[in-house]
Amino acid sequence: MKKHDQDFMKRQNRLTVFQIIKNEQPVSRASIAKQTGMSPTTVSRIVSELMEEGYVHETEEQASAGRGRKSSLIQLLDTAVISIGVELDRYQVNIGFIDVQGNVMCSGSFPRTSDEAAEATLLRIAETINGLIRDCDIDSKRIVGIGVGLPGIIDVAVGVVNFSVQLGWKNVRLAERLKELTGFHAIVDNELKVKALAEQLKGSAFGSNRTVLLGFGNGVGSALILQGEIYRGVTNSAGEIGHTTVDPEGMMCDCGKAGCLQTYINIPSLLSEANKIKPVRTIEELFEERRNGTRWASYLIDRALAYMAITINNVVSMYNPDSVILSGEILDKFPEVYEEITSLCYSKYIWEPLHDSFTIVRSKLHEHGVIIGSGLIAQDRYFQLN
Ligand SMILES: [Zn+2]
């Protein structure tokens, strides 16, 4: 065998062992050997290497190895591999360092203006990442890549933002530029898709086979996870439910069409309607008006909640999921609306035969969902490529 091929085989074997430990930990050397067909000596050698390099360690737990012998189990160190999750929103950028278990080790954020050019935002992301590596004492050798989640249509394969109304960006080669600026490999995806993945891997939809996540905030969108996989559609735009037409004679949407679903629900539309009556600067002010019993404020918010319940009925009728996760700024800021929406669902809007087929849950990871999900897809990519 040529030297080059030998190296390749060695790397492949190492990765196979690493992946089994990641997926099945804690796991014994014997079990790894059995699953891979490698000799116990080869497995022991690879495990020792991984231990020396600080990727794995032996646990206290022991497995029976037959004839009364005990063998220790191998487990990944949580910080064996670290990725960086970035959430890019219209007014804010959040950055977090994510360990193998999806925990946020360290995080930071900075505000952005809605008209900031891509280059300016990316430069600040790179700066913030370097600052956090320093401040949180992150071992940068362990960083395997960056995952970015943002609202818009993304070409995941090449890391290009085709179109994002919310950021005001078109054809931005985001992955390539971030790699130039930071040296780390980058992957880009739609924010709701990575958020749904995070909720399914370690949040409120843990263990679910068929989950729909809905996001109600500055936009309205959804993501569908089937058997642990994000359902993308042909151009990664599956789930852009905010632009489904509800009333062709309705209000104008920022996409240029009239009567899109999101014009009844999202924060900019609610504020623009409210401002026809009196100056209302924030969604908090609008909810305050409603709490004070102001009729037009109650009308606007009640109507928004009704459309959220209608959206739940529509996705449940379309996909027949086992769970629906409610997320987004409106739910995060006003958790009380969760009860109102669910009670509207069951009293009025959910089709009777589907009543007991699914649960409605709140996002568990809240504002961390996107950075965790983005970080985890960056790790997945690393493990698949190496
Ligand atoms: Zn629209």
PDB file of N, CA and C in Angstrom, residues 82-88 93-98 125 129 143-150 174-175 178 182 184-191 194 370-381:
ATOM      1  N   ILE A  82     -15.210  22.345  19.443  1.00  0.00           N
ATOM      2  CA  ILE A  82     -15.985  23.559  19.692  1.00  0.00           C
ATOM      3  C   ILE A  82     -16.342  24.183  18.349  1.00  0.00           C
ATOM      4  N   SER A  83     -17.561  24.673  18.237  1.00  0.00           N
ATOM      5  CA  SER A  83     -17.911  25.414  17.026  1.00  0.00           C
ATOM      6  C   SER A  83     -18.472  26.769  17.437  1.00  0.00           C
ATOM      7  N   ILE A  84     -18.558  27.636  16.456  1.00  0.00           N
ATOM      8  CA  ILE A  84     -19.080  28.976  16.728  1.00  0.00           C
ATOM      9  C   ILE A  84     -20.431  29.110  16.035  1.00  0.00           C
ATOM     10  N   GLY A  85     -21.457  29.441  16.813  1.00  0.00           N
ATOM     11  CA  GLY A  85     -22.783  29.657  16.240  1.00  0.00           C
ATOM     12  C   GLY A  85     -23.057  31.151  16.160  1.00  0.00           C
ATOM     13  N   VAL A  86     -23.523  31.588  14.999  1.00  0.00           N
ATOM     14  CA  VAL A  86     -23.801  33.015  14.818  1.00  0.00           C
ATOM     15  C   VAL A  86     -25.257  33.197  14.393  1.00  0.00           C
ATOM     16  N   GLU A  87     -25.948  34.079  15.086  1.00  0.00           N
ATOM     17  CA  GLU A  87     -27.303  34.436  14.690  1.00  0.00           C
ATOM     18  C   GLU A  87     -27.300  35.857  14.155  1.00  0.00           C
ATOM     19  N   LEU A  88     -27.684  35.969  12.887  1.00  0.00           N
ATOM     20  CA  LEU A  88     -27.678  37.275  12.235  1.00  0.00           C
ATOM     21  C   LEU A  88     -29.104  37.758  12.102  1.00  0.00           C
ATOM     22  N   VAL A  93     -26.700  40.937  16.304  1.00  0.00           N
ATOM     23  CA  VAL A  93     -25.942  39.734  15.959  1.00  0.00           C
ATOM     24  C   VAL A  93     -25.533  39.055  17.265  1.00  0.00           C
ATOM     25  N   ASN A  94     -25.851  37.772  17.405  1.00  0.00           N
ATOM     26  CA  ASN A  94     -25.472  36.999  18.595  1.00  0.00           C
ATOM     27  C   ASN A  94     -24.466  35.931  18.200  1.00  0.00           C
ATOM     28  N   ILE A  95     -23.469  35.778  19.046  1.00  0.00           N
ATOM     29  CA  ILE A  95     -22.413  34.810  18.752  1.00  0.00           C
ATOM     30  C   ILE A  95     -22.173  33.938  19.981  1.00  0.00           C
ATOM     31  N   GLY A  96     -22.073  32.623  19.795  1.00  0.00           N
ATOM     32  CA  GLY A  96     -21.813  31.750  20.930  1.00  0.00           C
ATOM     33  C   GLY A  96     -20.856  30.625  20.567  1.00  0.00           C
ATOM     34  N   PHE A  97     -20.063  30.189  21.543  1.00  0.00           N
ATOM     35  CA  PHE A  97     -19.195  29.022  21.348  1.00  0.00           C
ATOM     36  C   PHE A  97     -19.938  27.814  21.885  1.00  0.00           C
ATOM     37  N   ILE A  98     -20.057  26.767  21.034  1.00  0.00           N
ATOM     38  CA  ILE A  98     -20.918  25.637  21.332  1.00  0.00           C
ATOM     39  C   ILE A  98     -20.074  24.370  21.478  1.00  0.00           C
ATOM     40  N   ILE A 125     -18.349  40.724  13.024  1.00  0.00           N
ATOM     41  CA  ILE A 125     -18.475  39.334  13.509  1.00  0.00           C
ATOM     42  C   ILE A 125     -17.077  38.763  13.773  1.00  0.00           C
ATOM     43  N   ILE A 129     -15.649  37.537  17.378  1.00  0.00           N
ATOM     44  CA  ILE A 129     -15.175  36.167  17.589  1.00  0.00           C
ATOM     45  C   ILE A 129     -13.781  36.182  18.220  1.00  0.00           C
ATOM     46  N   ILE A 143     -11.533  24.680  17.703  1.00  0.00           N
ATOM     47  CA  ILE A 143     -12.650  25.233  16.924  1.00  0.00           C
ATOM     48  C   ILE A 143     -12.666  24.608  15.527  1.00  0.00           C
ATOM     49  N   VAL A 144     -13.805  23.994  15.184  1.00  0.00           N
ATOM     50  CA  VAL A 144     -13.864  23.267  13.914  1.00  0.00           C
ATOM     51  C   VAL A 144     -14.639  24.018  12.834  1.00  0.00           C
ATOM     52  N   GLY A 145     -15.261  25.128  13.191  1.00  0.00           N
ATOM     53  CA  GLY A 145     -15.964  25.876  12.152  1.00  0.00           C
ATOM     54  C   GLY A 145     -17.001  26.814  12.717  1.00  0.00           C
ATOM     55  N   ILE A 146     -17.583  27.591  11.800  1.00  0.00           N
ATOM     56  CA  ILE A 146     -18.615  28.562  12.167  1.00  0.00           C
ATOM     57  C   ILE A 146     -19.911  28.183  11.457  1.00  0.00           C
ATOM     58  N   GLY A 147     -21.015  28.249  12.176  1.00  0.00           N
ATOM     59  CA  GLY A 147     -22.324  28.090  11.548  1.00  0.00           C
ATOM     60  C   GLY A 147     -23.076  29.392  11.697  1.00  0.00           C
ATOM     61  N   VAL A 148     -23.713  29.836  10.619  1.00  0.00           N
ATOM     62  CA  VAL A 148     -24.453  31.096  10.677  1.00  0.00           C
ATOM     63  C   VAL A 148     -25.919  30.838  10.328  1.00  0.00           C
ATOM     64  N   GLY A 149     -26.826  31.344  11.164  1.00  0.00           N
ATOM     65  CA  GLY A 149     -28.254  31.239  10.873  1.00  0.00           C
ATOM     66  C   GLY A 149     -28.834  32.623  10.674  1.00  0.00           C
ATOM     67  N   LEU A 150     -29.579  32.805   9.601  1.00  0.00           N
ATOM     68  CA  LEU A 150     -30.169  34.115   9.333  1.00  0.00           C
ATOM     69  C   LEU A 150     -31.479  33.966   8.574  1.00  0.00           C
ATOM     70  N   LEU A 174     -21.288  34.723   1.861  1.00  0.00           N
ATOM     71  CA  LEU A 174     -21.025  34.860   3.288  1.00  0.00           C
ATOM     72  C   LEU A 174     -19.989  33.858   3.812  1.00  0.00           C
ATOM     73  N   ALA A 175     -20.139  32.584   3.442  1.00  0.00           N
ATOM     74  CA  ALA A 175     -19.228  31.563   3.969  1.00  0.00           C
ATOM     75  C   ALA A 175     -17.784  31.845   3.542  1.00  0.00           C
ATOM     76  N   LEU A 178     -16.367  34.968   5.410  1.00  0.00           N
ATOM     77  CA  LEU A 178     -16.095  34.708   6.837  1.00  0.00           C
ATOM     78  C   LEU A 178     -14.851  33.861   7.005  1.00  0.00           C
ATOM     79  N   THR A 182     -11.719  34.987   9.243  1.00  0.00           N
ATOM     80  CA  THR A 182     -11.456  34.323  10.526  1.00  0.00           C
ATOM     81  C   THR A 182     -10.524  33.122  10.410  1.00  0.00           C
ATOM     82  N   PHE A 184     -11.661  30.230   9.835  1.00  0.00           N
ATOM     83  CA  PHE A 184     -12.469  29.042  10.137  1.00  0.00           C
ATOM     84  C   PHE A 184     -13.438  28.749   8.995  1.00  0.00           C
ATOM     85  N   HIS A 185     -13.650  27.471   8.775  1.00  0.00           N
ATOM     86  CA  HIS A 185     -14.621  27.058   7.771  1.00  0.00           C
ATOM     87  C   HIS A 185     -16.018  27.517   8.201  1.00  0.00           C
ATOM     88  N   ALA A 186     -16.825  28.012   7.258  1.00  0.00           N
ATOM     89  CA  ALA A 186     -18.162  28.500   7.641  1.00  0.00           C
ATOM     90  C   ALA A 186     -19.261  27.824   6.843  1.00  0.00           C
ATOM     91  N   ILE A 187     -20.400  27.663   7.494  1.00  0.00           N
ATOM     92  CA  ILE A 187     -21.585  27.112   6.838  1.00  0.00           C
ATOM     93  C   ILE A 187     -22.758  28.039   7.178  1.00  0.00           C
ATOM     94  N   VAL A 188     -23.635  28.242   6.221  1.00  0.00           N
ATOM     95  CA  VAL A 188     -24.725  29.216   6.402  1.00  0.00           C
ATOM     96  C   VAL A 188     -26.057  28.518   6.170  1.00  0.00           C
ATOM     97  N   ASP A 189     -27.048  28.859   6.980  1.00  0.00           N
ATOM     98  CA  ASP A 189     -28.359  28.243   6.798  1.00  0.00           C
ATOM     99  C   ASP A 189     -29.457  29.194   7.275  1.00  0.00           C
ATOM    100  N   ASN A 190     -30.671  28.856   6.928  1.00  0.00           N
ATOM    101  CA  ASN A 190     -31.822  29.644   7.364  1.00  0.00           C
ATOM    102  C   ASN A 190     -32.012  29.503   8.872  1.00  0.00           C
ATOM    103  N   GLU A 191     -32.290  30.605   9.556  1.00  0.00           N
ATOM    104  CA  GLU A 191     -32.334  30.607  11.027  1.00  0.00           C
ATOM    105  C   GLU A 191     -33.389  29.665  11.614  1.00  0.00           C
ATOM    106  N   VAL A 194     -32.240  25.932  11.425  1.00  0.00           N
ATOM    107  CA  VAL A 194     -31.264  25.503  12.438  1.00  0.00           C
ATOM    108  C   VAL A 194     -31.874  25.521  13.843  1.00  0.00           C
ATOM    109  N   VAL A 370     -30.902  29.624  17.838  1.00  0.00           N
ATOM    110  CA  VAL A 370     -30.221  29.760  16.546  1.00  0.00           C
ATOM    111  C   VAL A 370     -28.710  29.554  16.686  1.00  0.00           C
ATOM    112  N   ILE A 371     -28.096  30.097  17.753  1.00  0.00           N
ATOM    113  CA  ILE A 371     -26.643  29.893  17.870  1.00  0.00           C
ATOM    114  C   ILE A 371     -26.322  28.421  18.163  1.00  0.00           C
ATOM    115  N   ILE A 372     -27.163  27.763  18.958  1.00  0.00           N
ATOM    116  CA  ILE A 372     -26.910  26.339  19.236  1.00  0.00           C
ATOM    117  C   ILE A 372     -27.069  25.518  17.955  1.00  0.00           C
ATOM    118  N   GLY A 373     -28.175  25.747  17.246  1.00  0.00           N
ATOM    119  CA  GLY A 373     -28.421  25.001  16.006  1.00  0.00           C
ATOM    120  C   GLY A 373     -27.337  25.255  14.966  1.00  0.00           C
ATOM    121  N   SER A 374     -26.924  26.521  14.828  1.00  0.00           N
ATOM    122  CA  SER A 374     -25.890  26.857  13.836  1.00  0.00           C
ATOM    123  C   SER A 374     -24.564  26.203  14.215  1.00  0.00           C
ATOM    124  N   GLY A 375     -24.255  26.239  15.518  1.00  0.00           N
ATOM    125  CA  GLY A 375     -23.016  25.609  15.985  1.00  0.00           C
ATOM    126  C   GLY A 375     -23.037  24.111  15.713  1.00  0.00           C
ATOM    127  N   LEU A 376     -24.190  23.475  15.949  1.00  0.00           N
ATOM    128  CA  LEU A 376     -24.272  22.035  15.754  1.00  0.00           C
ATOM    129  C   LEU A 376     -24.166  21.636  14.280  1.00  0.00           C
ATOM    130  N   ILE A 377     -24.725  22.467  13.373  1.00  0.00           N
ATOM    131  CA  ILE A 377     -24.563  22.086  11.953  1.00  0.00           C
ATOM    132  C   ILE A 377     -23.109  22.266  11.508  1.00  0.00           C
ATOM    133  N   ALA A 378     -22.407  23.220  12.113  1.00  0.00           N
ATOM    134  CA  ALA A 378     -20.983  23.377  11.785  1.00  0.00           C
ATOM    135  C   ALA A 378     -20.203  22.140  12.235  1.00  0.00           C
ATOM    136  N   GLN A 379     -20.549  21.586  13.411  1.00  0.00           N
ATOM    137  CA  GLN A 379     -19.881  20.356  13.894  1.00  0.00           C
ATOM    138  C   GLN A 379     -20.217  19.171  12.995  1.00  0.00           C
ATOM    139  N   ASP A 380     -21.493  19.055  12.620  1.00  0.00           N
ATOM    140  CA  ASP A 380     -21.889  17.955  11.745  1.00  0.00           C
ATOM    141  C   ASP A 380     -21.088  17.966  10.459  1.00  0.00           C
ATOM    142  N   ARG A 381     -20.934  19.155   9.904  1.00  0.00           N
ATOM    143  CA  ARG A 381     -20.215  19.281   8.661  1.00  0.00           C
ATOM    144  C   ARG A 381     -18.756  18.842   8.841  1.00  0.00           C
TER     145      ARG A 381
END
